[in-house]
Each structure stands twice: as C-alpha cells, then as structure tokens.
Amino acid sequence: MYGGVEVGRYFSCGRGAEIGVAPHPLTGLSTHGFTVNNAWFPGIMGYGQADGSAPRIPSKGTTRIGHDVWIGAQAVVMPGVTINTGAVVAANAVVTKDVAPYEIVGGVPAKHIGYRFDEDIRQRLLASEWWNLDHDLIQRLPYRNAVQALAALEEMSGRSQLTNERNHEANWSASPQLGSVTGSRARACYDAAPFLSLKHTTYFSVYDHLFSRFIGKAPVIVEVGVLNGGSLYMWREFFGSDARIIGVDLNPEAVWLREDGFEIHIGDQTDPQFWEDFFRQVGDVDILLDDGGHTYPQQIVTAASALDHIRNDGLLIVEDTHTSYMTEFGGPSDTSFVSWAVNLVHGVNHRFSAFVEDEDPELRVWSVQFFESIVAFHVDRTLATVVSQSTMNDGAGRDAKDFRYRSDRTMTDDELRGYFRH
C-alpha cells in the first residue's frame, strides 16, 4: 500500500497486489523518477533544489477500500480509486475507476463481471453494517450463507424487509416481466428463507407470474418435497401469514417443520391410496406444487391424483420436468411426465365439438402452460365444460371463397419434419 490509502474492516488481499500506486510524472523530460527526486543525481550540485525545477505530479486524492473487500493477487489499484464495500477484484486486474458495492471486476483495465448478490440483497447488506458488529455476535450468525445471516440479523434488529413490505403489497409488481429476477418477490422470499431450498433461476419469474393473484387471499398451498424446510418459509413470506401451507415428504424427519406451524404429511407420492387419504383429511386446495422426487411415476401419480382436488381457478404445478429428457431418469420416453402432460393436452383439444362424442375430453383443466422445466395446469371446471359450438355473428358477409387448397405449393412429410427442430 502506498500513501493516502484508507482501508475498511475485513479486507483481504492476495500476494503482490499494489494499492494506491504512485503515479509517474507526465509533463517533464522523462517519466522517470529523476525528474522529481534529486536523490537520483546526488553528485550534481544544486540539482532539483531550484524553485520549479521539478514537475508537479497532480494528486489523485485518497484511495479508499471499503469493508469486506477482496483484492486478488498481483492486482493494481490506481490512486484516487474507491473500491466500495463487498467488492471483489480479480487477480492481475488493473483498477482505474471506482468499483460499486459487491461488484466483481477483472481485466486490464478492470471491467464489470457481475455482482456477488442481487440488488435487493446488496442494499440490505449495506444497511445492516454487519462489519461494525462485535465478533461474538458475528460468530453466532450462519455466516457461511450471506442470505441466512442477513435474515437472522434483520430478525434480531426487528426490521425485516419482508415483514415490513407485507404491509405494502402495492410495492410489488403483480406480474413481473418473464425472464427477469430483478425485483422478483419470489426470489426475495427465497433468499430470505432461514433454511435450505434449491431452485433454478428461471423458476422465480414463473412463480411471480402464476402465484401473484393469490397473495393475501389465504390460499391453501401443498408442496411435495420439503425436508430441508426452506421452501415452506419462502411460501409463507410470499403468500402472507394467513396462507395454509402443507408439506408432503417421504422422509419422516420432515415432521420437524410442524414445530413452526406447518402441516406435514409423511407418505409416498407414487401411492394413489396415500393421496386419497391425504385429500380426505386436507380437503381441496388452491395450489399443489410438486418438487418431490422427479421420477415419472412420482410426477404422474401425484398430478393425476391431485387434479380432482384442485379448486376452481387453482393450479397444479410440476417442477423439474427436464427429467423427462434425462437418460438417468429413463428419458426420453413416451411414459415420461412431459409425455403425460401432452397426452392431457390431447384431452383438452378433444373438447372441440367435432370430437367430443367419440373421445374422452379433459373437463377439469382449462389450459396447460409449458415453461422451461415447469408445467402448469390451470384448473377451471366451469370454463373447461363450456360447450364447443360453431358461431357466426351478424356482420355483413362478402361471399368469400375458401382458398385453403388453392395453393400450388405442396409439401411432403419429410419436408414438414424439417420444421420440427426439437
């Protein structure tokens, strides 16, 4: 470290890094140090002693390193730069401009690579000022997981963001843009959960899109696969304290979650009898989310058993449907879960009037949505049983002719298959 460097707490640095490097003069005969330091030519009488004989090097100001900053080996930080709290500088980088809180930079000159956390978490960490806490308190936190440690800090301080924002639901977007987790309510609740949960980044936008209309309406939620507990806490925050949240797991150790007010049922999701008994006890539900074992029997039996017990305008959600394409699960297969879901879509389309007499139409599910790794079944028996009839309004006609088969262009099956990319 050179002169004029300020360093915060919990700073760490790799070997050979240089911080606040002294600049070289650019306006003299040479950039060499002899133009500013007469020690280079001590034998020359009067060298460097006359007024104005040495070029002035303009000061770049203080170089500031925030709290919890990591600077990699052989990195160079130029003078006057501020590296804000939580930032990371990659090895061998040359930092020539300020680095934002929790930003990761690297390269020559250093450029933005990413952030350690989402913006919501970054702001809450900065607000916590955890680096000013006594060591005795820090060591009692779950500090190996920043989000869990933050939640514990906020609970202790009585200013949990999620608790406060529950009283300001209008601040949350009712339908965040798909594909983005910025500002995602689901992601914020997930990050704040005090226990482990595993979700893919693409899921949070789907949750926001599908579940926002249930917030604050005391829905009945069932999730399959809950042993670690984090997801149940996530849903409690997401839907509100009045939601009835029920967990299902095959592992009997999951009953520990009952201690915090969750209903827990232990059973095998591939057993239709288990589901019959379950719904006899629980009654109909608004949402069933299957995040269980992800095998085809587990997913198919669960979905088939639940559909009759989802309330009108409710949802059946099956996650991790990418297993339908994975060889370790037996895919691709015509008995995979995705194949079952497509088969159900056939039933939806067989409600069309031309087929309904000869086929077995699907009269519970109004529509099916396919997302990446998630299939959502929208249950509405009222809409699903609307009679399909051809209609014609009273507008003026033009005696238009049907040119459906007038095209000179014909295509073989092989040519059409060229459009089937997947």
One Martini backbone bead per residue (centre of mass of N, CA, C, O) as a GRO file, in nm:
protein
  422
    1MET     BB    1   0.096   0.036   0.022
    2TYR     BB    2   0.041   0.357  -0.025
    3GLY     BB    3  -0.024   0.662   0.000
    4GLY     BB    4  -0.350   0.746   0.076
    5VAL     BB    5  -0.485   0.490   0.234
    6GLU     BB    6  -0.807   0.341   0.288
    7VAL     BB    7  -0.930   0.084   0.520
    8GLY     BB    8  -1.138  -0.153   0.595
    9ARG     BB    9  -1.303  -0.412   0.706
   10TYR     BB   10  -1.234  -0.724   0.608
   11PHE     BB   11  -0.970  -0.724   0.451
   12SER     BB   12  -0.841  -0.881   0.146
   13CYS     BB   13  -0.522  -1.017   0.004
   14GLY     BB   14  -0.310  -1.082  -0.233
   15ARG     BB   15  -0.026  -1.137  -0.367
   16GLY     BB   16   0.127  -0.844  -0.505
   17ALA     BB   17  -0.044  -0.617  -0.443
   18GLU     BB   18  -0.134  -0.274  -0.548
   19ILE     BB   19  -0.210   0.030  -0.359
   20GLY     BB   20  -0.187   0.345  -0.464
   21VAL     BB   21  -0.014   0.404  -0.697
   22ALA     BB   22   0.231   0.587  -0.796
   23PRO     BB   23   0.270   0.827  -1.012
   24HIS     BB   24   0.387   0.947  -1.310
   25PRO     BB   25   0.540   1.182  -1.480
   26LEU     BB   26   0.421   1.373  -1.786
   27THR     BB   27   0.574   1.683  -1.814
   28GLY     BB   28   0.850   1.598  -1.843
   29LEU     BB   29   1.119   1.467  -1.991
   30SER     BB   30   1.041   1.232  -1.789
   31THR     BB   31   0.898   0.945  -1.618
   32HIS     BB   32   1.118   0.946  -1.435
   33GLY     BB   33   1.222   1.001  -1.103
   34PHE     BB   34   1.447   1.227  -1.151
   35THR     BB   35   1.234   1.474  -1.189
   36VAL     BB   36   1.150   1.454  -0.851
   37ASN     BB   37   1.441   1.325  -0.747
   38ASN     BB   38   1.765   1.414  -0.638
   39ALA     BB   39   1.880   1.127  -0.557
   40TRP     BB   40   1.978   1.038  -0.844
   41PHE     BB   41   2.190   1.318  -0.835
   42PRO     BB   42   2.399   1.383  -0.582
   43GLY     BB   43   2.661   1.503  -0.746
   44ILE     BB   44   2.480   1.753  -0.825
   45MET     BB   45   2.489   2.068  -0.780
   46GLY     BB   46   2.157   2.181  -0.717
   47TYR     BB   47   1.979   1.959  -0.783
   48GLY     BB   48   1.636   2.017  -0.741
   49GLN     BB   49   1.639   2.313  -0.573
   50ALA     BB   50   1.502   2.480  -0.758
   51ASP     BB   51   1.252   2.652  -0.845
   52GLY     BB   52   1.067   2.450  -1.059
   53SER     BB   53   1.248   2.185  -1.130
   54ALA     BB   54   0.991   2.015  -1.057
   55PRO     BB   55   0.746   1.837  -1.143
   56ARG     BB   56   0.412   1.820  -1.099
   57ILE     BB   57   0.204   1.593  -0.923
   58PRO     BB   58  -0.104   1.525  -0.932
   59SER     BB   59  -0.346   1.463  -0.721
   60LYS     BB   60  -0.577   1.179  -0.670
   61GLY     BB   61  -0.617   1.116  -0.390
   62THR     BB   62  -0.789   0.902  -0.213
   63THR     BB   63  -0.766   0.562  -0.138
   64ARG     BB   64  -1.054   0.342  -0.122
   65ILE     BB   65  -1.139   0.074   0.106
   66GLY     BB   66  -1.370  -0.118   0.195
   67HIS     BB   67  -1.561  -0.346   0.320
   68ASP     BB   68  -1.520  -0.665   0.234
   69VAL     BB   69  -1.259  -0.677   0.054
   70TRP     BB   70  -1.128  -0.833  -0.250
   71ILE     BB   71  -0.784  -0.870  -0.358
   72GLY     BB   72  -0.600  -0.995  -0.586
   73ALA     BB   73  -0.335  -1.112  -0.719
   74GLN     BB   74  -0.145  -0.861  -0.878
   75ALA     BB   75  -0.302  -0.624  -0.832
   76VAL     BB   76  -0.405  -0.286  -0.943
   77VAL     BB   77  -0.447   0.028  -0.769
   78MET     BB   78  -0.525   0.328  -0.835
   79PRO     BB   79  -0.527   0.639  -0.758
   80GLY     BB   80  -0.844   0.755  -0.626
   81VAL     BB   81  -0.982   0.494  -0.579
   82THR     BB   82  -1.300   0.324  -0.522
   83ILE     BB   83  -1.366   0.036  -0.319
   84ASN     BB   84  -1.637  -0.100  -0.232
   85THR     BB   85  -1.827  -0.274  -0.050
   86GLY     BB   86  -1.788  -0.623  -0.132
   87ALA     BB   87  -1.577  -0.629  -0.333
   88VAL     BB   88  -1.414  -0.772  -0.637
   89VAL     BB   89  -1.074  -0.841  -0.739
   90ALA     BB   90  -0.907  -0.971  -0.971
   91ALA     BB   91  -0.649  -1.113  -1.075
   92ASN     BB   92  -0.440  -0.886  -1.252
   93ALA     BB   93  -0.576  -0.632  -1.218
   94VAL     BB   94  -0.668  -0.290  -1.336
   95VAL     BB   95  -0.769  -0.019  -1.141
   96THR     BB   96  -0.923   0.301  -1.268
   97LYS     BB   97  -1.208   0.272  -1.124
   98ASP     BB   98  -1.478   0.256  -0.966
   99VAL     BB   99  -1.635   0.027  -0.729
  100ALA     BB  100  -1.905  -0.126  -0.653
  101PRO     BB  101  -2.104  -0.271  -0.449
  102TYR     BB  102  -2.046  -0.610  -0.494
  103GLU     BB  103  -1.854  -0.600  -0.719
  104ILE     BB  104  -1.711  -0.759  -1.013
  105VAL     BB  105  -1.370  -0.740  -1.128
  106GLY     BB  106  -1.172  -0.745  -1.444
  107GLY     BB  107  -0.875  -0.672  -1.590
  108VAL     BB  108  -0.731  -0.464  -1.872
  109PRO     BB  109  -0.904  -0.290  -1.764
  110ALA     BB  110  -1.129  -0.298  -1.531
  111LYS     BB  111  -1.434  -0.489  -1.544
  112HIS     BB  112  -1.744  -0.590  -1.548
  113ILE     BB  113  -1.889  -0.910  -1.432
  114GLY     BB  114  -2.053  -0.866  -1.151
  115TYR     BB  115  -2.239  -0.993  -0.872
  116ARG     BB  116  -2.282  -1.139  -0.566
  117PHE     BB  117  -2.573  -1.000  -0.562
  118ASP     BB  118  -2.861  -0.892  -0.548
  119GLU     BB  119  -2.983  -0.584  -0.498
  120ASP     BB  120  -3.145  -0.639  -0.244
  121ILE     BB  121  -2.911  -0.766  -0.082
  122ARG     BB  122  -2.709  -0.538  -0.103
  123GLN     BB  123  -2.877  -0.323   0.049
  124ARG     BB  124  -2.912  -0.488   0.313
  125LEU     BB  125  -2.614  -0.520   0.381
  126LEU     BB  126  -2.546  -0.221   0.401
  127ALA     BB  127  -2.761  -0.157   0.624
  128SER     BB  128  -2.641  -0.354   0.847
  129GLU     BB  129  -2.336  -0.320   0.920
  130TRP     BB  130  -2.185  -0.591   1.019
  131TRP     BB  131  -1.877  -0.491   1.058
  132ASN     BB  132  -1.961  -0.344   1.348
  133LEU     BB  133  -1.975  -0.592   1.495
  134ASP     BB  134  -1.929  -0.814   1.715
  135HIS     BB  135  -1.772  -1.108   1.715
  136ASP     BB  136  -1.973  -1.268   1.893
  137LEU     BB  137  -2.211  -1.227   1.696
  138ILE     BB  138  -2.099  -1.326   1.425
  139GLN     BB  139  -2.035  -1.627   1.522
  140ARG     BB  140  -2.365  -1.683   1.551
  141LEU     BB  141  -2.390  -1.678   1.262
  142PRO     BB  142  -2.477  -1.793   0.929
  143TYR     BB  143  -2.199  -1.695   0.754
  144ARG     BB  144  -2.192  -1.903   0.502
  145ASN     BB  145  -2.476  -1.747   0.457
  146ALA     BB  146  -2.579  -1.442   0.374
  147VAL     BB  147  -2.891  -1.464   0.377
  148GLN     BB  148  -2.921  -1.597   0.655
  149ALA     BB  149  -2.768  -1.383   0.814
  150LEU     BB  150  -2.951  -1.146   0.738
  151ALA     BB  151  -3.214  -1.258   0.854
  152ALA     BB  152  -3.107  -1.271   1.144
  153LEU     BB  153  -3.044  -0.971   1.177
  154GLU     BB  154  -3.331  -0.863   1.116
  155GLU     BB  155  -3.470  -1.013   1.344
  156MET     BB  156  -3.306  -0.885   1.575
  157SER     BB  157  -3.379  -0.577   1.478
  158GLY     BB  158  -3.687  -0.562   1.364
  159ARG     BB  159  -3.630  -0.507   1.015
  160SER     BB  160  -3.776  -0.677   0.812
  161GLN     BB  161  -3.847  -0.639   0.491
  162LEU     BB  162  -4.078  -0.846   0.457
  163THR     BB  163  -4.253  -0.753   0.691
  164ASN     BB  164  -4.293  -0.462   0.592
  165GLU     BB  165  -4.398  -0.534   0.291
  166ARG     BB  166  -4.664  -0.673   0.367
  167ASN     BB  167  -4.795  -0.371   0.414
  168HIS     BB  168  -4.689  -0.320   0.085
  169GLU     BB  169  -4.805  -0.466  -0.183
  170ALA     BB  170  -4.790  -0.233  -0.401
  171ASN     BB  171  -4.470  -0.261  -0.443
  172TRP     BB  172  -4.550  -0.503  -0.602
  173SER     BB  173  -4.551  -0.679  -0.877
  174ALA     BB  174  -4.801  -0.867  -1.028
  175SER     BB  175  -4.626  -0.897  -1.327
  176PRO     BB  176  -4.347  -0.978  -1.395
  177GLN     BB  177  -4.112  -1.007  -1.612
  178LEU     BB  178  -4.019  -1.241  -1.797
  179GLY     BB  179  -3.681  -1.348  -1.723
  180SER     BB  180  -3.681  -1.183  -1.449
  181VAL     BB  181  -3.532  -1.122  -1.109
  182THR     BB  182  -3.584  -0.834  -1.089
  183GLY     BB  183  -3.797  -0.777  -0.828
  184SER     BB  184  -3.854  -1.051  -0.709
  185ARG     BB  185  -4.048  -1.191  -0.478
  186ALA     BB  186  -3.963  -1.486  -0.479
  187ARG     BB  187  -3.656  -1.434  -0.448
  188ALA     BB  188  -3.667  -1.281  -0.179
  189CYS     BB  189  -3.798  -1.515  -0.017
  190TYR     BB  190  -3.582  -1.723  -0.075
  191ASP     BB  191  -3.334  -1.565   0.042
  192ALA     BB  192  -3.480  -1.536   0.341
  193ALA     BB  193  -3.469  -1.815   0.409
  194PRO     BB  194  -3.348  -2.007   0.690
  195PHE     BB  195  -3.355  -2.249   0.487
  196LEU     BB  196  -3.304  -2.481   0.268
  197SER     BB  197  -3.310  -2.423  -0.096
  198LEU     BB  198  -3.384  -2.542  -0.439
  199LYS     BB  199  -3.348  -2.328  -0.728
  200HIS     BB  200  -3.408  -2.203  -1.031
  201THR     BB  201  -3.382  -1.901  -1.187
  202THR     BB  202  -3.641  -1.949  -1.382
  203TYR     BB  203  -3.873  -1.977  -1.155
  204PHE     BB  204  -3.945  -1.693  -1.033
  205SER     BB  205  -4.112  -1.574  -1.267
  206VAL     BB  206  -4.327  -1.794  -1.257
  207TYR     BB  207  -4.429  -1.744  -0.976
  208ASP     BB  208  -4.513  -1.452  -1.013
  209HIS     BB  209  -4.709  -1.505  -1.251
  210LEU     BB  210  -4.898  -1.731  -1.102
  211PHE     BB  211  -4.919  -1.628  -0.772
  212SER     BB  212  -5.002  -1.323  -0.723
  213ARG     BB  213  -5.325  -1.361  -0.699
  214PHE     BB  214  -5.290  -1.503  -0.393
  215ILE     BB  215  -5.213  -1.270  -0.237
  216GLY     BB  216  -5.381  -1.234   0.069
  217LYS     BB  217  -5.606  -1.505   0.027
  218ALA     BB  218  -5.564  -1.767   0.189
  219PRO     BB  219  -5.427  -2.009   0.073
  220VAL     BB  220  -5.390  -2.349  -0.030
  221ILE     BB  221  -5.075  -2.514   0.015
  222VAL     BB  222  -4.889  -2.764  -0.170
  223GLU     BB  223  -4.579  -2.938  -0.099
  224VAL     BB  224  -4.350  -3.150  -0.261
  225GLY     BB  225  -4.071  -3.154  -0.099
  226VAL     BB  226  -3.945  -3.042   0.243
  227LEU     BB  227  -3.712  -3.118   0.439
  228ASN     BB  228  -3.540  -2.843   0.476
  229GLY     BB  229  -3.785  -2.595   0.459
  230GLY     BB  230  -3.738  -2.330   0.289
  231SER     BB  231  -3.996  -2.322   0.103
  232LEU     BB  232  -4.211  -2.276   0.324
  233TYR     BB  233  -4.104  -1.999   0.408
  234MET     BB  234  -4.130  -1.871   0.135
  235TRP     BB  235  -4.446  -1.900   0.115
  236ARG     BB  236  -4.518  -1.741   0.365
  237GLU     BB  237  -4.404  -1.474   0.257
  238PHE     BB  238  -4.550  -1.459  -0.017
  239PHE     BB  239  -4.870  -1.507   0.084
  240GLY     BB  240  -4.880  -1.503   0.388
  241SER     BB  241  -4.988  -1.574   0.715
  242ASP     BB  242  -5.282  -1.699   0.609
  243ALA     BB  243  -5.163  -1.928   0.489
  244ARG     BB  244  -5.194  -2.269   0.398
  245ILE     BB  245  -4.921  -2.486   0.474
  246ILE     BB  246  -4.828  -2.791   0.298
  247GLY     BB  247  -4.637  -3.085   0.356
  248VAL     BB  248  -4.459  -3.338   0.156
  249ASP     BB  249  -4.299  -3.651   0.265
  250LEU     BB  250  -4.109  -3.949   0.297
  251ASN     BB  251  -3.949  -3.826   0.524
  252PRO     BB  252  -3.996  -3.830   0.869
  253GLU     BB  253  -3.810  -3.577   0.945
  254ALA     BB  254  -4.015  -3.347   0.844
  255VAL     BB  255  -4.174  -3.298   1.121
  256TRP     BB  256  -4.011  -3.048   1.228
  257LEU     BB  257  -4.205  -2.830   1.084
  258ARG     BB  258  -4.439  -2.826   1.296
  259GLU     BB  259  -4.305  -2.626   1.503
  260ASP     BB  260  -4.380  -2.377   1.274
  261GLY     BB  261  -4.694  -2.444   1.158
  262PHE     BB  262  -4.676  -2.685   0.974
  263GLU     BB  263  -4.814  -2.911   0.759
  264ILE     BB  264  -4.733  -3.265   0.787
  265HIS     BB  265  -4.690  -3.529   0.541
  266ILE     BB  266  -4.634  -3.879   0.532
  267GLY     BB  267  -4.544  -4.008   0.199
  268ASP     BB  268  -4.617  -4.171  -0.107
  269GLN     BB  269  -4.650  -4.027  -0.427
  270THR     BB  270  -4.705  -4.323  -0.578
  271ASP     BB  271  -4.966  -4.345  -0.387
  272PRO     BB  272  -5.302  -4.328  -0.425
  273GLN     BB  273  -5.388  -4.378  -0.128
  274PHE     BB  274  -5.245  -4.145  -0.001
  275TRP     BB  275  -5.405  -3.923  -0.156
  276GLU     BB  276  -5.683  -4.001  -0.062
  277ASP     BB  277  -5.624  -3.953   0.240
  278PHE     BB  278  -5.520  -3.666   0.223
  279PHE     BB  279  -5.782  -3.527   0.097
  280ARG     BB  280  -5.969  -3.617   0.322
  281GLN     BB  281  -5.821  -3.434   0.537
  282VAL     BB  282  -5.768  -3.151   0.376
  283GLY     BB  283  -5.888  -3.114   0.105
  284ASP     BB  284  -5.909  -2.870  -0.095
  285VAL     BB  285  -5.697  -2.681  -0.321
  286ASP     BB  286  -5.514  -2.425  -0.487
  287ILE     BB  287  -5.211  -2.547  -0.455
  288LEU     BB  288  -4.986  -2.771  -0.632
  289LEU     BB  289  -4.638  -2.852  -0.563
  290ASP     BB  290  -4.398  -3.044  -0.744
  291ASP     BB  291  -4.076  -3.119  -0.555
  292GLY     BB  292  -3.979  -3.403  -0.558
  293GLY     BB  293  -3.833  -3.681  -0.717
  294HIS     BB  294  -3.892  -3.671  -1.054
  295THR     BB  295  -4.025  -3.910  -1.131
  296TYR     BB  296  -4.265  -4.035  -1.325
  297PRO     BB  297  -4.448  -4.168  -1.111
  298GLN     BB  298  -4.450  -3.929  -0.916
  299GLN     BB  299  -4.568  -3.714  -1.109
  300ILE     BB  300  -4.819  -3.862  -1.226
  301VAL     BB  301  -4.969  -3.953  -0.971
  302THR     BB  302  -4.990  -3.678  -0.842
  303ALA     BB  303  -5.144  -3.531  -1.067
  304ALA     BB  304  -5.384  -3.730  -1.101
  305SER     BB  305  -5.474  -3.711  -0.794
  306ALA     BB  306  -5.511  -3.385  -0.775
  307LEU     BB  307  -5.714  -3.265  -0.987
  308ASP     BB  308  -5.984  -3.325  -0.815
  309HIS     BB  309  -5.847  -3.114  -0.568
  310ILE     BB  310  -5.868  -2.857  -0.735
  311ARG     BB  311  -5.968  -2.561  -0.742
  312ASN     BB  312  -6.117  -2.328  -0.883
  313ASP     BB  313  -5.859  -2.141  -1.009
  314GLY     BB  314  -5.629  -2.336  -0.992
  315LEU     BB  315  -5.307  -2.516  -0.927
  316LEU     BB  316  -5.079  -2.728  -1.110
  317ILE     BB  317  -4.733  -2.791  -1.024
  318VAL     BB  318  -4.446  -2.901  -1.215
  319GLU     BB  319  -4.120  -2.972  -1.152
  320ASP     BB  320  -3.845  -3.074  -1.319
  321THR     BB  321  -3.918  -3.169  -1.633
  322HIS     BB  322  -3.628  -3.238  -1.746
  323THR     BB  323  -3.633  -3.547  -1.677
  324SER     BB  324  -3.776  -3.630  -1.954
  325TYR     BB  325  -3.459  -3.598  -2.095
  326MET     BB  326  -3.318  -3.801  -1.896
  327THR     BB  327  -3.148  -4.095  -1.877
  328GLU     BB  328  -3.148  -4.140  -1.558
  329PHE     BB  329  -3.488  -4.138  -1.588
  330GLY     BB  330  -3.560  -4.270  -1.892
  331GLY     BB  331  -3.495  -4.070  -2.108
  332PRO     BB  332  -3.672  -4.061  -2.349
  333SER     BB  333  -4.043  -4.096  -2.322
  334ASP     BB  334  -4.385  -4.210  -2.346
  335THR     BB  335  -4.375  -4.208  -1.997
  336SER     BB  336  -4.336  -3.935  -1.935
  337PHE     BB  337  -4.444  -3.647  -1.810
  338VAL     BB  338  -4.461  -3.482  -2.072
  339SER     BB  339  -4.628  -3.698  -2.216
  340TRP     BB  340  -4.867  -3.677  -2.024
  341ALA     BB  341  -4.925  -3.375  -2.072
  342VAL     BB  342  -4.980  -3.402  -2.376
  343ASN     BB  343  -5.214  -3.599  -2.342
  344LEU     BB  344  -5.390  -3.390  -2.194
  345VAL     BB  345  -5.405  -3.192  -2.432
  346HIS     BB  346  -5.573  -3.377  -2.603
  347GLY     BB  347  -5.818  -3.358  -2.413
  348VAL     BB  348  -5.866  -3.057  -2.448
  349ASN     BB  349  -5.908  -3.074  -2.769
  350HIS     BB  350  -6.156  -3.286  -2.736
  351ARG     BB  351  -6.375  -3.053  -2.688
  352PHE     BB  352  -6.430  -3.042  -2.957
  353SER     BB  353  -6.719  -3.097  -3.125
  354ALA     BB  354  -6.609  -3.320  -3.334
  355PHE     BB  355  -6.498  -3.518  -3.075
  356VAL     BB  356  -6.668  -3.551  -2.807
  357GLU     BB  357  -6.826  -3.821  -2.876
  358ASP     BB  358  -6.548  -4.010  -2.929
  359GLU     BB  359  -6.413  -3.892  -2.677
  360ASP     BB  360  -6.205  -3.803  -2.380
  361PRO     BB  361  -6.243  -3.531  -2.227
  362GLU     BB  362  -6.106  -3.252  -2.060
  363LEU     BB  363  -6.294  -3.116  -1.756
  364ARG     BB  364  -6.072  -2.951  -1.563
  365VAL     BB  365  -5.869  -2.841  -1.766
  366TRP     BB  366  -5.828  -2.546  -1.940
  367SER     BB  367  -5.504  -2.523  -1.919
  368VAL     BB  368  -5.158  -2.534  -2.053
  369GLN     BB  369  -4.827  -2.466  -1.930
  370PHE     BB  370  -4.499  -2.416  -2.076
  371PHE     BB  371  -4.197  -2.426  -1.921
  372GLU     BB  372  -3.896  -2.423  -1.806
  373SER     BB  373  -3.930  -2.710  -1.609
  374ILE     BB  374  -4.248  -2.631  -1.628
  375VAL     BB  375  -4.587  -2.730  -1.540
  376ALA     BB  376  -4.914  -2.579  -1.592
  377PHE     BB  377  -5.237  -2.629  -1.439
  378HIS     BB  378  -5.553  -2.498  -1.520
  379VAL     BB  379  -5.822  -2.496  -1.303
  380ASP     BB  380  -6.159  -2.502  -1.474
  381ARG     BB  381  -6.472  -2.636  -1.493
  382THR     BB  382  -6.637  -2.414  -1.623
  383LEU     BB  383  -6.456  -2.364  -1.880
  384ALA     BB  384  -6.412  -2.673  -1.959
  385THR     BB  385  -6.753  -2.702  -2.008
  386VAL     BB  386  -6.778  -2.547  -2.247
  387VAL     BB  387  -6.951  -2.551  -2.526
  388SER     BB  388  -6.862  -2.651  -2.844
  389GLN     BB  389  -6.943  -2.399  -3.088
  390SER     BB  390  -7.050  -2.274  -3.371
  391THR     BB  391  -7.027  -1.935  -3.486
  392MET     BB  392  -7.216  -1.627  -3.591
  393ASN     BB  393  -7.240  -1.326  -3.675
  394ASP     BB  394  -7.411  -1.017  -3.806
  395GLY     BB  395  -7.228  -0.960  -4.021
  396ALA     BB  396  -7.125  -0.873  -4.320
  397GLY     BB  397  -7.090  -1.036  -4.615
  398ARG     BB  398  -6.868  -1.151  -4.919
  399ASP     BB  399  -6.860  -1.430  -5.043
  400ALA     BB  400  -6.622  -1.596  -4.956
  401LYS     BB  401  -6.364  -1.792  -5.061
  402ASP     BB  402  -6.206  -2.102  -5.034
  403PHE     BB  403  -5.831  -2.127  -5.050
  404ARG     BB  404  -5.693  -2.367  -4.904
  405TYR     BB  405  -5.643  -2.560  -5.189
  406ARG     BB  406  -5.497  -2.343  -5.409
  407SER     BB  407  -5.220  -2.416  -5.375
  408ASP     BB  408  -4.913  -2.509  -5.546
  409ARG     BB  409  -4.796  -2.588  -5.272
  410THR     BB  410  -4.623  -2.874  -5.171
  411MET     BB  411  -4.571  -3.118  -4.900
  412THR     BB  412  -4.385  -3.328  -4.741
  413ASP     BB  413  -4.317  -3.487  -4.457
  414ASP     BB  414  -4.012  -3.433  -4.463
  415GLU     BB  415  -4.036  -3.126  -4.496
  416LEU     BB  416  -4.192  -3.078  -4.233
  417ARG     BB  417  -3.975  -3.201  -4.038
  418GLY     BB  418  -3.776  -2.956  -4.073
  419TYR     BB  419  -3.955  -2.782  -3.851
  420PHE     BB  420  -3.857  -2.994  -3.631
  421ARG     BB  421  -3.616  -2.917  -3.403
  422HIS     BB  422  -3.684  -3.124  -3.134
   0.00000   0.00000   0.00000
